[in-house]
Coordinates of C-alpha atoms in Angstrom, one line a residue:
M28 CA 0.0 -0.1 0.1
R29 CA 1.1 3.7 -0.8
A30 CA 1.4 6.2 2.1
V31 CA 2.1 9.8 1.7
V32 CA 3.4 11.9 4.6
V33 CA 2.8 15.6 4.2
G34 CA 5.4 17.5 6.1
S35 CA 8.5 16.3 7.8
G36 CA 8.5 17.5 11.4
I37 CA 9.0 15.3 14.2
G38 CA 5.5 13.6 14.1
G39 CA 5.8 13.4 10.1
L40 CA 9.2 11.5 10.5
A41 CA 8.3 9.2 13.3
T42 CA 5.1 8.1 11.5
A43 CA 7.1 7.5 8.3
I44 CA 9.2 5.2 10.1
R45 CA 6.6 3.3 11.5
L46 CA 4.6 3.1 8.3
R47 CA 7.5 1.7 6.5
K48 CA 8.0 -0.7 9.3
L49 CA 4.5 -1.9 8.7
G50 CA 5.4 -2.6 4.9
Y51 CA 4.0 0.6 3.4
K52 CA 5.6 2.4 0.5
V53 CA 6.3 5.9 2.0
I54 CA 7.0 9.1 0.4
I55 CA 7.4 12.5 2.6
L56 CA 6.7 15.7 0.8
E57 CA 8.3 18.7 2.4
K58 CA 8.0 22.3 1.2
N59 CA 11.2 23.5 2.7
E60 CA 14.8 22.6 1.7
K61 CA 15.3 21.4 5.1
I62 CA 13.4 18.5 6.9
G63 CA 12.4 18.6 10.5
G64 CA 9.6 21.5 10.7
R65 CA 9.9 23.6 13.6
M66 CA 12.9 21.8 14.9
D67 CA 15.3 23.8 12.6
Y68 CA 18.5 25.3 12.9
I69 CA 20.6 28.2 11.4
E70 CA 24.4 28.4 11.0
S71 CA 26.0 31.7 10.7
N72 CA 29.7 33.1 11.2
G73 CA 30.6 29.6 12.8
Y74 CA 27.7 29.9 15.4
F75 CA 25.1 27.1 15.4
F76 CA 21.6 27.9 16.7
D77 CA 18.6 25.5 17.1
T78 CA 15.5 27.6 16.0
G79 CA 12.6 25.6 17.6
P80 CA 12.4 23.4 20.5
T81 CA 15.3 23.6 22.9
L82 CA 13.7 21.4 26.0
L83 CA 14.1 17.5 25.7
L84 CA 11.7 16.1 28.3
M85 CA 10.0 12.6 28.7
L86 CA 12.5 10.4 26.8
K87 CA 10.3 7.4 26.8
P88 CA 8.3 8.0 23.7
L89 CA 11.7 8.7 21.7
I90 CA 13.4 5.8 23.1
E91 CA 10.6 3.6 22.3
L92 CA 10.7 4.8 18.6
F93 CA 13.9 3.5 18.3
K94 CA 13.1 0.3 19.8
E95 CA 10.3 -0.4 17.3
V96 CA 12.8 -0.3 14.5
E97 CA 15.4 -2.3 16.5
E98 CA 17.7 0.6 16.9
N99 CA 19.4 1.8 20.1
I100 CA 19.0 5.6 20.8
N101 CA 22.6 5.8 22.2
D102 CA 24.0 4.8 18.8
Y103 CA 22.3 7.8 17.3
L104 CA 22.4 10.4 20.2
N105 CA 24.7 11.5 22.9
L106 CA 22.0 12.9 25.3
V107 CA 23.4 14.8 28.5
K108 CA 21.4 15.7 31.6
I109 CA 21.1 19.4 32.0
D110 CA 21.6 20.5 35.9
P111 CA 20.5 22.8 37.4
L112 CA 17.5 22.6 35.1
Y113 CA 17.6 26.3 34.6
R114 CA 18.1 29.7 36.3
V115 CA 15.0 31.9 37.0
Y116 CA 15.7 35.5 37.1
F117 CA 13.4 37.9 39.1
K118 CA 13.2 41.8 39.0
D119 CA 14.4 42.1 42.6
G120 CA 17.8 41.0 41.6
S121 CA 17.5 37.5 43.0
F122 CA 17.2 34.1 41.1
L123 CA 16.3 30.3 41.6
E124 CA 18.3 27.4 40.1
P125 CA 15.6 24.5 40.3
S126 CA 17.7 21.4 40.2
N127 CA 17.2 17.4 40.2
D128 CA 19.7 17.7 43.2
L129 CA 17.4 18.6 46.0
A130 CA 20.5 18.9 48.2
Y131 CA 21.3 21.8 46.0
Y132 CA 17.9 23.1 45.9
V133 CA 17.2 23.0 49.6
R134 CA 20.1 25.7 50.2
Q135 CA 18.2 28.2 48.0
V136 CA 15.0 28.4 50.0
S137 CA 13.8 28.3 53.5
L138 CA 13.3 24.8 55.1
K139 CA 9.5 25.6 55.2
E140 CA 9.4 26.3 51.6
F141 CA 11.6 23.1 50.8
K142 CA 9.0 20.9 52.8
N143 CA 6.2 22.6 50.5
L144 CA 8.2 22.1 47.4
L145 CA 8.5 18.2 48.2
K146 CA 4.7 18.2 49.0
F147 CA 4.2 19.7 45.8
Y148 CA 6.4 17.4 43.8
S149 CA 4.8 14.4 45.7
D150 CA 1.3 15.6 44.6
I151 CA 2.0 16.1 41.0
A152 CA 4.0 12.7 40.9
Y153 CA 0.8 10.7 41.7
M154 CA -1.2 12.9 39.3
Y155 CA 1.6 12.4 36.6
N156 CA 1.1 8.6 36.9
D157 CA -2.4 8.8 36.6
T158 CA -2.7 11.3 33.9
I159 CA 0.0 9.9 31.3
Y160 CA -1.8 6.3 31.2
N161 CA -5.3 7.5 31.5
F162 CA -5.5 10.7 29.5
V163 CA -2.1 11.3 27.6
E164 CA -1.3 8.0 26.2
K165 CA -5.0 7.1 25.0
N166 CA -6.2 7.3 21.4
Y167 CA -10.0 8.4 21.8
Y168 CA -12.3 6.6 19.7
S169 CA -15.8 7.8 21.7
V170 CA -16.4 10.2 24.5
F171 CA -16.9 7.1 26.9
D172 CA -13.2 6.6 26.5
F173 CA -12.6 9.9 28.2
L174 CA -15.8 10.6 30.2
N175 CA -16.0 7.1 32.3
L176 CA -16.3 6.5 36.0
R177 CA -12.6 5.8 36.7
S178 CA -11.5 9.3 34.7
V179 CA -14.0 11.2 36.4
K180 CA -12.7 9.9 39.8
L181 CA -9.1 10.6 38.7
L182 CA -10.2 14.4 37.6
L183 CA -11.6 14.9 41.0
K184 CA -9.1 13.1 43.1
H185 CA -6.2 15.3 41.7
K186 CA -8.4 18.4 41.4
M187 CA -7.0 18.5 37.5
L188 CA -9.1 21.1 36.4
D189 CA -8.4 23.9 39.1
N190 CA -6.7 27.0 37.9
L191 CA -3.0 26.1 37.5
Y192 CA -1.6 29.3 38.8
Y193 CA -3.9 29.7 42.1
R194 CA -3.6 26.1 42.7
V195 CA 0.1 26.1 42.8
S196 CA 0.0 29.5 44.8
R197 CA -1.7 27.4 47.7
Y198 CA 1.6 25.4 48.2
F199 CA 3.8 28.3 48.8
D200 CA 4.5 31.6 50.5
D201 CA 7.6 32.8 48.6
Y202 CA 6.3 34.2 45.2
R203 CA 9.5 33.3 43.6
L204 CA 8.5 29.6 43.9
I205 CA 4.8 30.2 42.7
F206 CA 6.5 31.9 39.5
A207 CA 9.2 29.2 39.3
N208 CA 6.6 26.6 39.1
T209 CA 3.7 28.1 36.9
F210 CA 5.6 29.5 34.0
Q211 CA 5.9 25.9 32.6
S212 CA 2.7 26.2 31.0
M213 CA 4.3 28.4 28.5
Y214 CA 5.9 25.3 27.1
L215 CA 2.4 24.6 25.7
G216 CA 1.9 28.2 24.7
I217 CA -0.8 28.9 27.3
S218 CA -0.8 31.2 30.3
P219 CA -0.8 29.7 33.8
F220 CA -3.9 31.9 34.6
N221 CA -5.9 30.0 31.8
A222 CA -4.1 26.5 32.2
P223 CA -5.5 23.7 34.2
F224 CA -3.5 22.3 37.2
V225 CA -3.0 18.9 35.3
Y226 CA -0.4 20.8 33.3
T227 CA 2.1 20.7 36.2
V228 CA 2.9 17.2 35.1
V229 CA 5.5 19.1 33.0
N230 CA 7.1 20.1 36.3
Y231 CA 7.3 16.6 37.2
M232 CA 8.9 15.7 34.0
E233 CA 11.5 18.4 34.7
A234 CA 12.2 17.9 38.3
I235 CA 12.0 14.0 38.5
E236 CA 13.0 12.8 35.1
G237 CA 15.1 15.7 34.1
I238 CA 16.0 18.0 31.1
Y239 CA 18.2 16.5 28.3
Y240 CA 20.2 17.9 25.5
P241 CA 21.7 15.9 22.4
I242 CA 25.2 16.9 21.7
G243 CA 25.5 18.7 18.5
G244 CA 22.1 20.3 19.1
M245 CA 18.3 19.6 19.0
Y246 CA 18.7 19.1 15.3
Q247 CA 20.5 15.7 15.9
I248 CA 17.1 14.3 16.6
V249 CA 15.9 15.1 13.1
K250 CA 19.2 13.7 11.8
S251 CA 19.1 10.6 13.9
L252 CA 15.6 9.8 12.2
E253 CA 16.9 10.8 8.7
K254 CA 19.4 8.2 9.3
I255 CA 16.9 5.5 10.1
L256 CA 14.8 6.6 7.1
N257 CA 17.7 6.2 4.7
K258 CA 18.3 2.7 6.1
M259 CA 14.8 1.9 5.1
N260 CA 15.2 3.2 1.7
L261 CA 12.6 6.0 2.2
R262 CA 12.2 9.0 0.0
I263 CA 11.9 12.6 0.9
L264 CA 11.1 15.0 -1.7
R265 CA 12.2 18.3 -0.3
E266 CA 11.0 21.7 -1.8
T267 CA 7.7 20.2 -2.8
E268 CA 4.8 22.1 -1.4
V269 CA 1.3 20.9 -1.1
K270 CA -1.0 23.0 -2.8
E271 CA -4.3 20.9 -2.3
I272 CA -5.6 17.4 -1.0
D273 CA -8.6 16.0 -2.9
K274 CA -10.6 14.1 -0.2
K275 CA -12.6 12.2 -2.6
T276 CA -9.7 10.7 -4.6
N277 CA -6.8 11.0 -2.1
T278 CA -4.7 13.0 -4.6
I279 CA -2.2 15.5 -3.3
Y280 CA -1.4 18.4 -5.7
T281 CA 1.9 19.9 -5.3
N282 CA 4.1 22.3 -7.1
K283 CA 6.0 19.4 -8.7
G284 CA 2.9 17.4 -9.8
F285 CA 0.4 15.3 -8.0
F286 CA 0.6 12.0 -6.0
D287 CA -2.0 9.5 -5.4
A288 CA -2.0 7.4 -2.0
D289 CA -3.9 4.9 -0.1
V290 CA -3.0 6.5 2.9
I291 CA -2.2 10.3 3.6
V292 CA -0.9 11.7 7.0
I293 CA -0.9 15.2 7.4
N294 CA 1.9 16.7 9.5
A295 CA 1.2 20.3 8.3
D296 CA -0.4 22.1 11.1
L297 CA -3.8 20.8 11.4
P298 CA -5.8 24.4 11.3
Y299 CA -3.7 25.3 8.2
A300 CA -4.1 21.8 6.6
K301 CA -7.8 21.9 6.9
S302 CA -8.5 25.5 5.8
E303 CA -5.7 25.6 2.9
L304 CA -5.2 22.1 1.7
L305 CA -8.6 20.5 2.2
N306 CA -10.5 23.9 1.7
E307 CA -12.6 23.3 4.8
K308 CA -14.2 26.2 7.0
L309 CA -12.5 26.3 10.2
P310 CA -14.2 26.2 13.6
N311 CA -13.6 29.1 16.0
Y312 CA -10.3 27.8 17.3
D313 CA -8.4 29.0 20.1
Y314 CA -4.7 29.5 19.3
S315 CA -1.5 29.6 21.3
C316 CA 0.8 32.5 21.5
S317 CA 3.1 33.4 19.0
T318 CA 7.0 34.4 19.7
I319 CA 9.7 36.8 18.5
M320 CA 13.0 34.9 18.3
L321 CA 16.5 36.5 18.4
Y322 CA 19.5 34.4 17.7
V323 CA 22.6 36.3 18.8
G324 CA 26.4 35.6 17.9
Y325 CA 27.9 36.8 20.8
E326 CA 31.8 37.4 21.4
G327 CA 32.8 36.0 25.0
S328 CA 31.1 34.1 27.5
T329 CA 28.0 35.1 29.5
N330 CA 27.4 34.2 33.1
M331 CA 24.1 32.5 32.2
L332 CA 23.2 28.9 32.2
H333 CA 22.2 26.6 29.5
H334 CA 18.6 27.4 30.2
N335 CA 17.5 30.7 31.6
V336 CA 14.2 32.6 32.5
F337 CA 13.5 36.0 33.1
L338 CA 10.3 36.8 34.7
T339 CA 8.6 40.1 35.3
D340 CA 6.9 41.4 38.6
N341 CA 3.8 42.1 36.8
Y342 CA 3.2 38.4 36.0
K343 CA -0.3 38.4 35.9
Q344 CA -0.7 41.5 33.6
S345 CA 2.1 40.3 31.4
F346 CA 0.0 37.0 30.5
E347 CA -3.2 39.0 30.2
S348 CA -1.7 41.5 27.7
I349 CA -0.4 38.7 25.6
F350 CA -3.6 36.3 25.6
N351 CA -6.5 38.5 26.4
K352 CA -5.8 41.9 25.3
G353 CA -3.4 41.3 22.2
I354 CA -0.7 43.8 23.1
I355 CA 2.9 43.5 23.8
P356 CA 3.4 43.9 27.7
N357 CA 5.5 46.8 29.0
D358 CA 7.4 44.6 31.2
L359 CA 8.6 41.5 29.2
S360 CA 9.3 37.9 30.7
F361 CA 11.4 35.8 28.2
Y362 CA 13.8 32.8 27.7
V363 CA 17.3 32.3 26.9
N364 CA 18.9 29.3 25.8
I365 CA 22.9 29.2 25.5
S366 CA 23.7 25.7 24.3
S367 CA 27.3 26.5 24.1
K368 CA 27.3 26.4 27.9
T369 CA 27.0 22.5 27.5
D370 CA 28.3 21.9 24.0
R371 CA 31.5 23.7 22.7
I372 CA 31.6 21.5 19.4
Q373 CA 30.0 24.0 17.1
F374 CA 31.1 27.6 18.2
P375 CA 34.1 29.8 18.0
K376 CA 36.2 29.6 20.9
N377 CA 35.1 31.8 23.9
C378 CA 31.9 32.6 22.3
D379 CA 28.2 32.1 23.1
N380 CA 25.2 31.3 21.0
I381 CA 22.3 33.1 22.6
Y382 CA 18.8 32.0 21.6
I383 CA 16.0 34.5 23.0
L384 CA 12.3 33.6 22.8
I385 CA 9.9 36.4 23.8
P386 CA 6.2 35.4 23.8
V387 CA 3.8 37.8 22.1
P388 CA 0.2 37.7 20.9
N389 CA -0.6 35.5 17.9
L390 CA -1.8 37.5 14.8
K391 CA -5.5 36.5 15.6
V392 CA -5.6 38.7 18.6
L393 CA -2.4 41.1 17.9
R394 CA -3.8 44.6 17.7
K395 CA -0.6 46.3 16.3
N396 CA 1.9 45.5 13.6
L397 CA 4.9 44.0 15.7
N398 CA 7.6 45.3 13.3
E399 CA 6.9 48.8 14.7
K400 CA 7.7 47.7 18.0
L401 CA 10.5 45.3 17.3
N402 CA 13.6 47.4 18.0
E403 CA 11.9 48.7 21.4
I404 CA 11.0 45.0 22.5
I405 CA 14.7 44.0 21.6
N406 CA 16.2 46.9 23.5
K407 CA 14.0 46.1 26.5
V408 CA 15.4 42.6 26.5
F409 CA 19.0 43.6 26.1
D410 CA 18.6 46.1 29.1
R411 CA 17.1 43.4 31.4
L412 CA 20.1 41.2 30.4
E413 CA 22.5 43.9 31.0
S414 CA 21.2 44.7 34.4
Q415 CA 21.1 41.2 35.7
T416 CA 24.2 39.3 33.8
N417 CA 27.3 40.2 32.4
F418 CA 25.6 40.5 28.9
R419 CA 26.9 43.7 27.1
R420 CA 25.5 45.0 23.6
E421 CA 29.1 45.8 22.4
R422 CA 30.0 42.2 22.4
I423 CA 27.1 41.3 20.0
K424 CA 28.6 40.2 16.5
F425 CA 25.4 39.8 14.8
I426 CA 21.8 39.1 15.5
I427 CA 19.0 37.0 13.4
K428 CA 15.7 38.0 14.1
R429 CA 12.3 36.0 13.2
T430 CA 9.0 37.3 14.0
P431 CA 5.6 35.7 13.9
Y432 CA 5.3 36.7 10.3
D433 CA 8.4 34.6 9.6
W434 CA 6.9 31.5 11.5
Q435 CA 3.8 32.0 9.2
S436 CA 5.7 31.7 5.9
L437 CA 8.2 29.0 7.0
Y438 CA 6.0 26.6 8.5
N439 CA 2.4 27.4 7.6
L440 CA 1.1 28.1 11.2
K441 CA -2.1 29.5 11.2
Y442 CA -2.1 33.1 12.9
C443 CA 1.7 32.3 13.9
S444 CA 0.6 30.3 16.8
A445 CA 4.2 28.9 17.5
F446 CA 2.7 26.0 19.7
G447 CA -0.4 25.2 17.5
L448 CA -3.6 25.2 18.9
S449 CA -4.4 26.3 22.5
H450 CA -4.2 23.8 25.3
K451 CA -7.1 25.0 27.3
F452 CA -8.8 22.2 29.0
L453 CA -11.7 22.0 26.5
K454 CA -8.9 22.0 23.7
S455 CA -7.1 19.0 25.1
A456 CA -7.4 15.3 25.4
Y457 CA -10.7 14.1 23.9
F458 CA -11.6 17.6 23.2
R459 CA -8.6 18.2 20.8
P460 CA -9.2 18.1 17.1
K461 CA -9.3 14.2 16.1
N462 CA -6.4 12.7 14.4
Y463 CA -8.4 11.9 11.4
E464 CA -10.3 13.5 8.7
K465 CA -11.8 10.1 7.3
K466 CA -10.6 6.8 6.6
G467 CA -7.4 7.3 4.6
I468 CA -6.6 10.8 5.6
Y469 CA -5.0 11.3 9.1
Y470 CA -3.3 14.2 11.2
V471 CA -0.2 14.2 13.4
G472 CA 1.4 17.0 15.1
A473 CA 1.0 19.7 17.8
S474 CA -2.7 20.7 17.1
T475 CA -4.2 17.1 17.2
I476 CA -4.0 14.7 20.2
S477 CA -1.9 14.4 22.4
G478 CA -0.6 18.2 21.9
S479 CA 2.6 19.9 21.6
G480 CA 6.1 19.3 22.6
I481 CA 8.4 16.5 21.4
P482 CA 7.1 13.6 23.7
M483 CA 3.4 14.6 22.7
V484 CA 4.0 14.7 19.2
L485 CA 5.7 11.2 19.2
I486 CA 2.7 9.9 21.1
S487 CA 0.6 11.5 18.5
S488 CA 2.5 9.5 15.8
K489 CA 1.7 6.1 17.9
F490 CA -1.9 7.2 17.9
V491 CA -2.0 7.6 13.9
I492 CA -0.5 4.4 13.4
E493 CA -3.0 2.7 15.7
R494 CA -5.9 4.2 13.6
I495 CA -4.4 3.3 10.2
L496 CA -3.9 -0.4 11.5
K497 CA -7.5 -0.5 12.7
D498 CA -8.6 0.9 9.1
Y499 CA -6.2 -1.1 6.9
G500 CA -4.2 -3.6 8.8
N501 CA -0.6 -4.5 8.1
A502 CA 0.6 -3.7 4.9
H503 CA 2.9 -6.8 4.5

């Protein structure tokens, strides 16, 4: 049987590997020159920058993918654990360094707050185990797979639907611990003030399982999957942009001709695929935020860590501005990644590659053109870095900028929502858009179940394979 995968993000690559293992003849169609989707990279002046995901959590789905094709992940990736996890900077000049080493963490907070932290970790550990196996790693075929006696009991037991920020606030007196244990919802592109408490399972992944980094950059994950695809003699057609998909005939029209398939797996972001490729009218979806990205070639070494988070005092107002008002906050929170702190392979001597992610409204809610405020935003970020670190503007060798408009053109993200569709409760689990259009056409990626992030997208790939096996069986 013939299968075509539209898009070569992590979900598309993983699904192609699994389809080939099942005996399908598989072709991947990719509109860009490079594969990997949002897991992309830039090389400039001897510096290397991952441009998309930088946090590798919950290794199990990635390890399982390699095992399914009888490969050892350690033969492909040199994964190192990052600890401290990150440094969180506060406007009062203080910072925290959450760590897998609790003896290190305890020295940063009061004994009372450390006990509160252990209680928090204990509660979310129990919730994590119940959530992963009963909600996340579940392919929903009917509403009763979600709303049944067991799932309702678990929702009530852990109070999963409580507001994330206000529930976490009950654990701590120190505002820094509240902020440092709620911003993680932004990994999913959602405000902690709009997120359900269940998303603190991300905190568990970090604090208990750890954060990892593949030496050579996150793009090494893409390269490793490409090596497996090559061993399977699977074709990837680059610079082949899909223009339309005919649902009746399963015909795919591209800038380089048309392709017929028995099975089509769409790894293009689901809202874009439905509206632009299948010519469907979209429901009134909620979208995640977008981002401004800065990739800074820096001469010298900064005193930041591999992962750094800079939080504003105006925490709630900042999120309300981005998600509810569609405006850029006056006081910005942002994330800084410097992989050269861990990995010296691809950088000039004594230099840092500084990746800066600034959350901003998506284009559906944005009130003003971002380009008009871009320099002001950049200067605010640099001001904060100079006030709290040894970063200095005069040491900048170059800056590469990406705005939401770039995300839209590069990766076909509807309204430039960098994390796909919103992860509000009624947009997650069973309520998230289904991973099939009809028999023969399926979706994989961040905007279908199970959601965004590398592990969730890999689980999404498993779900698609389950549906295809149910519809068609093994192709051998």
